[in-house]
Coordinates of C-alpha atoms (C1' of nucleotides) in Angstrom, one line a residue:
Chain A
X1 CA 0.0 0.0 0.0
X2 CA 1.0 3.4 -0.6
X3 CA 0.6 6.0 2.3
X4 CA -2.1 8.3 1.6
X5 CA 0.0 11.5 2.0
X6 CA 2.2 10.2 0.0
X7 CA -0.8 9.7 -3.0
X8 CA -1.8 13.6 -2.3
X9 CA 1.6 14.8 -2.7
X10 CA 1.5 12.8 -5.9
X11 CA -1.6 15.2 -7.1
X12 CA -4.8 12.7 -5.7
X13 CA -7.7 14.2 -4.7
X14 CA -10.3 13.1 -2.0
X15 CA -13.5 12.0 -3.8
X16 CA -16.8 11.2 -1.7
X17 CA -19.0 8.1 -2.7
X18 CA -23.0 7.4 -1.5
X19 CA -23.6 4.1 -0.6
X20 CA -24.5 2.2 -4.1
X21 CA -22.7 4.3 -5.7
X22 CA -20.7 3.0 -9.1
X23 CA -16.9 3.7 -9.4
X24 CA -16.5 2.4 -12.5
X25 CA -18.1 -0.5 -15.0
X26 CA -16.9 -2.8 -16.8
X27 CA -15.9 -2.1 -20.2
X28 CA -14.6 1.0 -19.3
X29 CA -11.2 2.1 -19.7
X30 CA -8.8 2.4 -16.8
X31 CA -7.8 6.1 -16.0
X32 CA -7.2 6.4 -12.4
X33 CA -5.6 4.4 -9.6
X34 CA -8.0 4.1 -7.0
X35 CA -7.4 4.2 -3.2
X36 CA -9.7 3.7 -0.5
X37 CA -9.7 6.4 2.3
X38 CA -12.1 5.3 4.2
X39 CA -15.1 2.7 3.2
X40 CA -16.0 -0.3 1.3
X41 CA -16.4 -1.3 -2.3
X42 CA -16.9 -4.2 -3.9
X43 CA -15.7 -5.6 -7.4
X44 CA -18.0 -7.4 -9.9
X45 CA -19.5 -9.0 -13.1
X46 CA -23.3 -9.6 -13.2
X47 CA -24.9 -10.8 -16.4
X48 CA -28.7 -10.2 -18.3
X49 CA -30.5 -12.3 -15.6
X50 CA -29.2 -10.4 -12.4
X51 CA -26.6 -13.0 -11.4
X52 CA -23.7 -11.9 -10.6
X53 CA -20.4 -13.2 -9.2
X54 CA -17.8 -11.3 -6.4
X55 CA -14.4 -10.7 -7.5
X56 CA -13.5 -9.1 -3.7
X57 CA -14.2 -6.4 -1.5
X58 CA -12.0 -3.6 -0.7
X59 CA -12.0 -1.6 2.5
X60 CA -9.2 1.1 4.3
X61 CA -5.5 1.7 2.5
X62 CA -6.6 -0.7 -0.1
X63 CA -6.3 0.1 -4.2
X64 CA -8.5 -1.7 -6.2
X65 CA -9.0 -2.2 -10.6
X66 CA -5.1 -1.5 -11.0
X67 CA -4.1 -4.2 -13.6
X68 CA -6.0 -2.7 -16.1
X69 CA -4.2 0.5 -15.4
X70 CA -0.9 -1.1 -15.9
X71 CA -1.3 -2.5 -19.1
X72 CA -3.7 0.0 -20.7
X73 CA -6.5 -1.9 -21.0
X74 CA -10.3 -2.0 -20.2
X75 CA -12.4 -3.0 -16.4
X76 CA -13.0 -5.9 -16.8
X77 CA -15.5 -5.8 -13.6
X78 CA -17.3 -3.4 -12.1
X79 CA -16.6 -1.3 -8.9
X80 CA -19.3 -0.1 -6.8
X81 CA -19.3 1.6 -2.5
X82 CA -21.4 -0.6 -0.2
X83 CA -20.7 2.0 2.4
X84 CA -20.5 5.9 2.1
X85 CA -16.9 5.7 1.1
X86 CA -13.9 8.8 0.7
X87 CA -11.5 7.0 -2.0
X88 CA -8.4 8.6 -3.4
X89 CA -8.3 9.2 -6.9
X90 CA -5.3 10.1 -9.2
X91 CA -4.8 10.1 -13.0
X92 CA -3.2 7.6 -14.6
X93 CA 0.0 9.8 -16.2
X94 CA 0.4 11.7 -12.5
X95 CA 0.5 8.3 -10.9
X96 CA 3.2 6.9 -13.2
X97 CA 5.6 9.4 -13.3
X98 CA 5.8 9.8 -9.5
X99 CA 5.7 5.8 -9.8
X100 CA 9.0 6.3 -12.4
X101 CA 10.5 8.4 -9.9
X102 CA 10.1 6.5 -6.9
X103 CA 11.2 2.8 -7.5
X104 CA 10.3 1.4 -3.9
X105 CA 6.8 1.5 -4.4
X106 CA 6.6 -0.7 -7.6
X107 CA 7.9 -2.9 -5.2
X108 CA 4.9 -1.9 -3.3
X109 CA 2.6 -2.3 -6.0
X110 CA 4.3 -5.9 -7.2
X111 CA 3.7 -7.3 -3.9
X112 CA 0.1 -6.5 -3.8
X113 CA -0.5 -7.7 -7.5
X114 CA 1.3 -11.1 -6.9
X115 CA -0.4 -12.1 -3.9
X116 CA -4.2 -10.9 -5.5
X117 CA -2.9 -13.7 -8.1
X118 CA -2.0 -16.2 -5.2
X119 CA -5.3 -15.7 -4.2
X120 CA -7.2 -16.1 -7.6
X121 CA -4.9 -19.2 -8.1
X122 CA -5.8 -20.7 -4.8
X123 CA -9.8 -20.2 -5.4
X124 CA -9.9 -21.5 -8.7
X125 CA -8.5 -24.5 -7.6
X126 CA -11.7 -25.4 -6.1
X127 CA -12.8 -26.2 -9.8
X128 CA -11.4 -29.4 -9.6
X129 CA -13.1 -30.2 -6.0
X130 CA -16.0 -28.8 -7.4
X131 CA -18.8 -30.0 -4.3
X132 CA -20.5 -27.0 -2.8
X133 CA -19.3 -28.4 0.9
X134 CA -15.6 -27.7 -0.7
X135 CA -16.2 -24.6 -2.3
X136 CA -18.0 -22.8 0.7
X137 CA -15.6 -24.4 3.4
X138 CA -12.3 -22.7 1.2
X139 CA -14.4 -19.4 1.3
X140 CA -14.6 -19.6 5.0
X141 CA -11.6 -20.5 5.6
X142 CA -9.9 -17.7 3.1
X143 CA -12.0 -15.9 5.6
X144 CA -9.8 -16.2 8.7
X145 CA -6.1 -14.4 7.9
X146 CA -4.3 -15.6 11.3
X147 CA -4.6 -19.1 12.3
X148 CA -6.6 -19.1 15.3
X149 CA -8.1 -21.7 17.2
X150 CA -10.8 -19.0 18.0
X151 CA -14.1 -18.7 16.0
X152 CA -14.5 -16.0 13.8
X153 CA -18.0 -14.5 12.6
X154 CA -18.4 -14.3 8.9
X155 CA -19.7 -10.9 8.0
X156 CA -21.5 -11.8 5.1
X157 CA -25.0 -13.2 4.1
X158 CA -25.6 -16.3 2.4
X159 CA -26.7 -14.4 -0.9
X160 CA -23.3 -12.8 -0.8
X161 CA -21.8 -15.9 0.0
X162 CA -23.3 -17.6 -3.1
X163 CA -22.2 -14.6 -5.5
X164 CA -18.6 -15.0 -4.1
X165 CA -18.2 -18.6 -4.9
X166 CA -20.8 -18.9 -7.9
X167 CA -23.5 -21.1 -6.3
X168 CA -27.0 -20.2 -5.3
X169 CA -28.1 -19.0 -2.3
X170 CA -30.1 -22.4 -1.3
X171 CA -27.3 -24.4 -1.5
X172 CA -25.3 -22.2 0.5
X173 CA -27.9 -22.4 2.6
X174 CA -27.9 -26.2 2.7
X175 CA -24.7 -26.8 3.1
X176 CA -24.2 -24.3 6.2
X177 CA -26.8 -26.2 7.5
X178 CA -25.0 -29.3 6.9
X179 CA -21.7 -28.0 8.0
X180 CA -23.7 -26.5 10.9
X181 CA -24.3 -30.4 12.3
X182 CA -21.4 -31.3 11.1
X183 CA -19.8 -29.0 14.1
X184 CA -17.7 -27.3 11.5
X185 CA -19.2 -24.3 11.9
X186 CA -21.6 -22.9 14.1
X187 CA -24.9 -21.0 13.7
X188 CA -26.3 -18.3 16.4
X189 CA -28.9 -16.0 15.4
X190 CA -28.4 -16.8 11.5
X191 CA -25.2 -15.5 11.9
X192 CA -22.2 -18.3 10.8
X193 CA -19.5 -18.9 13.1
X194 CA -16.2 -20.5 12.4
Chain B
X1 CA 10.0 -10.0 -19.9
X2 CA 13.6 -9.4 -18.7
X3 CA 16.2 -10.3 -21.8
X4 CA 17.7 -13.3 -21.3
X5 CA 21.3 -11.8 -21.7
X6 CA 20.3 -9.5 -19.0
X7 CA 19.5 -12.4 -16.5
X8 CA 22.4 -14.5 -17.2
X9 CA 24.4 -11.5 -16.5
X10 CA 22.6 -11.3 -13.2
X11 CA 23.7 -14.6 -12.2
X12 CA 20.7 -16.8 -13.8
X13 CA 22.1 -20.7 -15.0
X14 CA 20.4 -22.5 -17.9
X15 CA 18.7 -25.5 -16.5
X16 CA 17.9 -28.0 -19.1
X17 CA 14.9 -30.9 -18.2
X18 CA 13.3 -33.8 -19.9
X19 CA 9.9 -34.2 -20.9
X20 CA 7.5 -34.5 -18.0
X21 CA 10.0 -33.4 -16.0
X22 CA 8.6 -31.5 -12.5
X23 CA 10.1 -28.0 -12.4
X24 CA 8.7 -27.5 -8.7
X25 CA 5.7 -28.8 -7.1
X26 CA 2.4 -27.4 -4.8
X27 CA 3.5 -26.8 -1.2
X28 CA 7.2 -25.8 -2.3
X29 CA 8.2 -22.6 -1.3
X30 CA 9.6 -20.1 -3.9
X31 CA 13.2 -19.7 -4.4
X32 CA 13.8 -19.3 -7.6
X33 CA 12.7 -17.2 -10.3
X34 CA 12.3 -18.9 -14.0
X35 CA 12.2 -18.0 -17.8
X36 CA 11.6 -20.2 -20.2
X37 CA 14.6 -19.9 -23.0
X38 CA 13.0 -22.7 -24.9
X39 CA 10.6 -25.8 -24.2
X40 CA 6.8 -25.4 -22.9
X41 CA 5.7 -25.7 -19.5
X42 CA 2.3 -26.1 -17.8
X43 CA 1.3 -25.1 -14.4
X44 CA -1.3 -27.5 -13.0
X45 CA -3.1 -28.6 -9.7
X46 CA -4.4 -32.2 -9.4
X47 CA -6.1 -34.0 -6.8
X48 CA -6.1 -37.6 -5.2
X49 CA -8.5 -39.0 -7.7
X50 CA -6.1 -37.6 -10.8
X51 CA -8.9 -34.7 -11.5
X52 CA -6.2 -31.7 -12.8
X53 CA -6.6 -28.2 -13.5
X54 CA -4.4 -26.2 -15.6
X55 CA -3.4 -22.9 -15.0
X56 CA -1.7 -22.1 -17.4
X57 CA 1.2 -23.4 -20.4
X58 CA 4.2 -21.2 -20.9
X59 CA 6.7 -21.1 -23.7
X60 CA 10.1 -19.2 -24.9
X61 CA 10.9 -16.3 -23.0
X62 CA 7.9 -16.0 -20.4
X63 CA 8.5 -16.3 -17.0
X64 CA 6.3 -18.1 -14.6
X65 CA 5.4 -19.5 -10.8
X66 CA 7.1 -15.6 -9.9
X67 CA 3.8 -14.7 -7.3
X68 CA 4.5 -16.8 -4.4
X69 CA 8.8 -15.3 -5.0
X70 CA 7.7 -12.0 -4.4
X71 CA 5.5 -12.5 -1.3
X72 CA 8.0 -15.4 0.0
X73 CA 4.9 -18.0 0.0
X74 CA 4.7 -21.4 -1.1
X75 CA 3.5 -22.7 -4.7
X76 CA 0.0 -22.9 -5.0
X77 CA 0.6 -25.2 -7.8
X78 CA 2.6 -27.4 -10.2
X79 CA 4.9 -27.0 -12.8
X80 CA 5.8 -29.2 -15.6
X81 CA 7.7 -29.6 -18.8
X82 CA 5.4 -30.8 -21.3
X83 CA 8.4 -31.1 -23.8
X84 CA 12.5 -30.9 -23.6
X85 CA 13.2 -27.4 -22.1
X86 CA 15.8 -25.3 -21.4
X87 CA 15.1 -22.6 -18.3
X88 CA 16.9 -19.5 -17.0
X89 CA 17.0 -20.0 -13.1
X90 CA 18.2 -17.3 -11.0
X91 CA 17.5 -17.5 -6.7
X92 CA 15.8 -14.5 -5.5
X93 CA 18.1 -13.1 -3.3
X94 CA 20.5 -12.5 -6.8
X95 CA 17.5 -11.6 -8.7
X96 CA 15.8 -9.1 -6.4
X97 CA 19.1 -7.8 -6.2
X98 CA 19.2 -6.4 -9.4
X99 CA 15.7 -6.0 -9.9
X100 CA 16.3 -3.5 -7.3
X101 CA 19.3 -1.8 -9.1
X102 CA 17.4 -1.8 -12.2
X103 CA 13.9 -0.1 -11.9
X104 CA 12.6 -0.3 -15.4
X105 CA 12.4 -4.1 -15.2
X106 CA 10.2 -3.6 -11.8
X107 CA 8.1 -1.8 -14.5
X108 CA 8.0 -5.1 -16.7
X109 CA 6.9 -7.2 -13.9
X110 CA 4.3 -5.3 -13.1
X111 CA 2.9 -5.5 -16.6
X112 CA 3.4 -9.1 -16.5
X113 CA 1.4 -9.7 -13.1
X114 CA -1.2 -6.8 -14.3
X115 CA -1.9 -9.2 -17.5
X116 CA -2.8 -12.0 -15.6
X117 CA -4.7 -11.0 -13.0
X118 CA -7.0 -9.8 -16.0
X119 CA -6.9 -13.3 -17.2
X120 CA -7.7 -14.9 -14.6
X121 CA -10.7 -12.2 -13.7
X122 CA -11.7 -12.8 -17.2
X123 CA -11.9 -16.7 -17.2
X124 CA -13.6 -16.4 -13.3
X125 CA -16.4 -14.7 -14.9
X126 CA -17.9 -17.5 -16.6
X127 CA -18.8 -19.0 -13.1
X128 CA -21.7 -17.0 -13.9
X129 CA -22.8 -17.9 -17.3
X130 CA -21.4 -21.6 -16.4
X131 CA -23.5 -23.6 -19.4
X132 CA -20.3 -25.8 -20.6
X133 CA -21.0 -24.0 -24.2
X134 CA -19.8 -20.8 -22.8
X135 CA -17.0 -22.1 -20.9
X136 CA -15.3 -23.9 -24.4
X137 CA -16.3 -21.0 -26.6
X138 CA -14.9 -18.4 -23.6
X139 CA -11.8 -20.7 -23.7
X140 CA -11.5 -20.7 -27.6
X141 CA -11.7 -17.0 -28.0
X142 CA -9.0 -16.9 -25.2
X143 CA -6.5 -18.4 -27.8
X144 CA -7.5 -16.1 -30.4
X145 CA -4.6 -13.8 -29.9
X146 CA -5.6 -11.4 -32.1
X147 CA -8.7 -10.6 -34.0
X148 CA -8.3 -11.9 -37.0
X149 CA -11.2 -13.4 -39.0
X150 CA -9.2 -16.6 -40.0
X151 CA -9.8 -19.8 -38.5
X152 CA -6.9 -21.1 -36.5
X153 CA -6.5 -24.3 -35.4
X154 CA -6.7 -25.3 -31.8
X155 CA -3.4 -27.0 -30.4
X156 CA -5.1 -28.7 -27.6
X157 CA -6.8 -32.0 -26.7
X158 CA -10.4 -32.3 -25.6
X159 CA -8.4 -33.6 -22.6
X160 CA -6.7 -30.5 -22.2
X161 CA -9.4 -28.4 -23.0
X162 CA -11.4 -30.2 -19.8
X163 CA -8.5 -29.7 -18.1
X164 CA -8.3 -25.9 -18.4
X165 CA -12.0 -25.3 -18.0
X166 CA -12.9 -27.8 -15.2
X167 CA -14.8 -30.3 -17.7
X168 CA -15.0 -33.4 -17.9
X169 CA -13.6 -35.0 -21.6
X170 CA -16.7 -36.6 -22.8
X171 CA -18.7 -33.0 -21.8
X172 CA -16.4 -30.7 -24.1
X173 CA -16.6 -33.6 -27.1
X174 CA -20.7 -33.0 -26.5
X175 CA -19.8 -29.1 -26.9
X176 CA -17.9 -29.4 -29.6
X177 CA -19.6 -31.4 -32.1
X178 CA -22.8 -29.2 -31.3
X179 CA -20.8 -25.9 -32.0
X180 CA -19.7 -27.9 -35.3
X181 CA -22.8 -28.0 -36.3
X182 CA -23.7 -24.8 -36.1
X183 CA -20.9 -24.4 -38.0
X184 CA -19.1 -22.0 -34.7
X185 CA -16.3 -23.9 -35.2
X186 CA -15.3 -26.2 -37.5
X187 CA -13.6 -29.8 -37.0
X188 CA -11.4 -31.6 -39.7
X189 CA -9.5 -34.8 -38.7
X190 CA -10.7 -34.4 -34.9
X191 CA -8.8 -31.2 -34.9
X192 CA -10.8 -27.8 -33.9
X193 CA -10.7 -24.7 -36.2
X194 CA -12.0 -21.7 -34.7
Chain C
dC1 C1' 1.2 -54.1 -37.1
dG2 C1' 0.7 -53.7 -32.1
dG3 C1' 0.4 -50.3 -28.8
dT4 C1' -0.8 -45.9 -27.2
dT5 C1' -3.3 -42.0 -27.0
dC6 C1' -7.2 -39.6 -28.2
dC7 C1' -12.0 -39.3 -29.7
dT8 C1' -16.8 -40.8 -29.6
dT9 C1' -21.3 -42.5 -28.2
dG10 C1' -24.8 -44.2 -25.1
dA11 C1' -27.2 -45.1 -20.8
dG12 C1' -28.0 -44.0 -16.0
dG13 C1' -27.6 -41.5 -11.9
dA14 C1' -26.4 -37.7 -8.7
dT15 C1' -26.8 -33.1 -7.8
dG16 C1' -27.2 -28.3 -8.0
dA17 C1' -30.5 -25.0 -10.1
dT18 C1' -35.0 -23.5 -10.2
dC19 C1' -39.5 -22.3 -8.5
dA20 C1' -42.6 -21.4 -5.0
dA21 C1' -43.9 -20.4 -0.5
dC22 C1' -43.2 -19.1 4.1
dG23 C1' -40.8 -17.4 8.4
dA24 C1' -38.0 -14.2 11.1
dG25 C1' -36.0 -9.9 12.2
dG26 C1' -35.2 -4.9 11.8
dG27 C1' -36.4 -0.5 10.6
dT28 C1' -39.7 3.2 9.6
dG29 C1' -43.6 6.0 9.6
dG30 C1' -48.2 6.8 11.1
Chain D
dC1 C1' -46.5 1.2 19.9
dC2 C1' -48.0 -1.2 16.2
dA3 C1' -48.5 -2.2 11.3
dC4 C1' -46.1 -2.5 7.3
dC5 C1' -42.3 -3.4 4.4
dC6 C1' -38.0 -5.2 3.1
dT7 C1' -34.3 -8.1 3.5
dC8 C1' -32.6 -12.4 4.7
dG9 C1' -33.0 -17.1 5.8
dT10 C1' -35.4 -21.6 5.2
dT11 C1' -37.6 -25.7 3.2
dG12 C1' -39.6 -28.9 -0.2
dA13 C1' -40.5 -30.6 -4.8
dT14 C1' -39.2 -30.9 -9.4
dC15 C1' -36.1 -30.6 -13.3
dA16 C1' -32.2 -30.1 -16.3
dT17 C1' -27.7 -31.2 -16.9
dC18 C1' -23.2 -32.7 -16.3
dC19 C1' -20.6 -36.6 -14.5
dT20 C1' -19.8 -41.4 -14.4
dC21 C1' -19.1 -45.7 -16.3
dA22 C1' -18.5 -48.6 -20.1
dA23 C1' -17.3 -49.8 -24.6
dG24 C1' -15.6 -49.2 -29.0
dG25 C1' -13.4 -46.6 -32.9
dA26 C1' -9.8 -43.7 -35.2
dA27 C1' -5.3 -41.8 -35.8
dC28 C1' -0.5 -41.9 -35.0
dC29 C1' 4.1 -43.9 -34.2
dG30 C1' 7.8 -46.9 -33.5

DNA sequence: CGGTTCCTTGAGGATGATCAACGAGGGTGG
DNA sequence: CCACCCTCGTTGATCATCCTCAAGGAACCG
């Protein structure tokens, strides 16, 4: 991540976002590098009939839709806040010539690209084990970043769930409940615990 | 990609394997950093019941398995030489070295991780439209390097095809001779022109 | 030619999607 | 405070589809 002030010396500006609101769609062409302030947004494709799959969602001192930028090409998801969000915002020439003239932050920025590609190789892997059980327990578990023995609430619905790992809500559904006898997880109030 | 020259000079030593020859395997941790000088390898995942899933094949001059070297993690997956190869191996401590002496190739790295990130975003979106149709046909136009209106052939096996798309063989032969006869693509001798 | 690898076809079964209906909780405005 | 709405969770029945298993054919290669 690069520091904020650092960003604002660099010529960002502070941009304000409503809840819902869309910072860019797909098929658009990549301008700015993005950097969240303060907020949440969240990166998609949805198709005709309203389905729609999760690429990830973003929150403090994280940039999100750089590759794109990098290699001049066009969103290939769309970027919308799911809270009121404040998200840095610089143009895509101001960014890479401070970039040109300050090598230790593509270092920066090559540590946060390769390990968004550790994670995308890691989930697709779950192609091959393709049972809902499988693919829903690797979400969770991507879920917890230490390794604690604790359980950790998972702050998402099952509908959200579903559009992160391509499945529909009612086998989400019946698979927590599953997992829920299972003891693997645990269920209080509809919430998931694990 | 870094010039070969460039990385022998840094300390890189040709590395020649057979055919079928494992370059590193899943759990490994990173150590080394790898261009292809010439041969073709294929990054894979498989699991107990010999179900695979390619990630990826990479031939003469591209670099690959560099993610998990830059965050000092372990390989998500496998690599393999699908024929005779000769590879540029350099450790990381000699190659971040001079990466770090030499910003413009940070520069090309970043490219190189930016381009696949958008691959892999690209080929994750057909979770959503998941008819096995749209998977092959979203694999096919993947290989279409550029837009030309000529049929290429398609240097791949059903099997590998499956392989790529999480498919089963027999599936992606039903796909294909249906998109043969609407005349999509077009198969002579078994072999797929798109 | 014999072996290997790849392609092809059919039948049957498992399973996730779909559709439909309802329940539970939270927030809001009258 | 209560009635209403909206979102989320839940359940069951049915259906379409891809996987599985099995068998055989075609091409290629030494």
């Amino acid at each position: 991540m690069i520091k904020n002030e650092i960003l604002i010396k660099w010529g960002a500006v502070i941009k304000s976002y409503k809840k819902n609101e869309i910072i860019f769609s797909e098929g658009e062409h990549a301008l700015f590098y993005f950097q969240i302030l303060e907020g949440n947004v969240r990166m998609f494709n949805s198709n005709e009939d309203g389905k729609e799959l999760t690429h990830g969602y973003f929150s403090d001192g994280q940039s999100f839709g750089e590759p794109p930028l990098f290699i001049d090409a066009d969103y290939p998801a769309s970027a919308l806040c799911i809270l009121d969000s404040k998200i840095l915002k610089i143009n895509k020439q101001l960014f890479f010539k401070n970039l040109a003239q300050n090598p230790e932050y593509q270092n920066e920025i090559i540590k946060i690209l390769a390990s968004r590609i550790l994670n995308k190789t890691k989930s697709s892997k779950d192609i091959i084990n393709q049972t809902p059980k499988h693919r829903v327990l690797s979400f969770l578990y991507s879920q917890k970043k230490k390794d604690t023995f604790e359980k950790i609430i998972i702050p998402f619905t099952r509908q959200e769930i579903a559009n992160f790992i391509g499945l529909r809500v009612e086998t989400v559904i019946r698979v927590c409940s599953q997992l829920n006898k299972e003891k693997i997880i645990e269920i209080k109030d509809h919430k998931i615990y694990f």
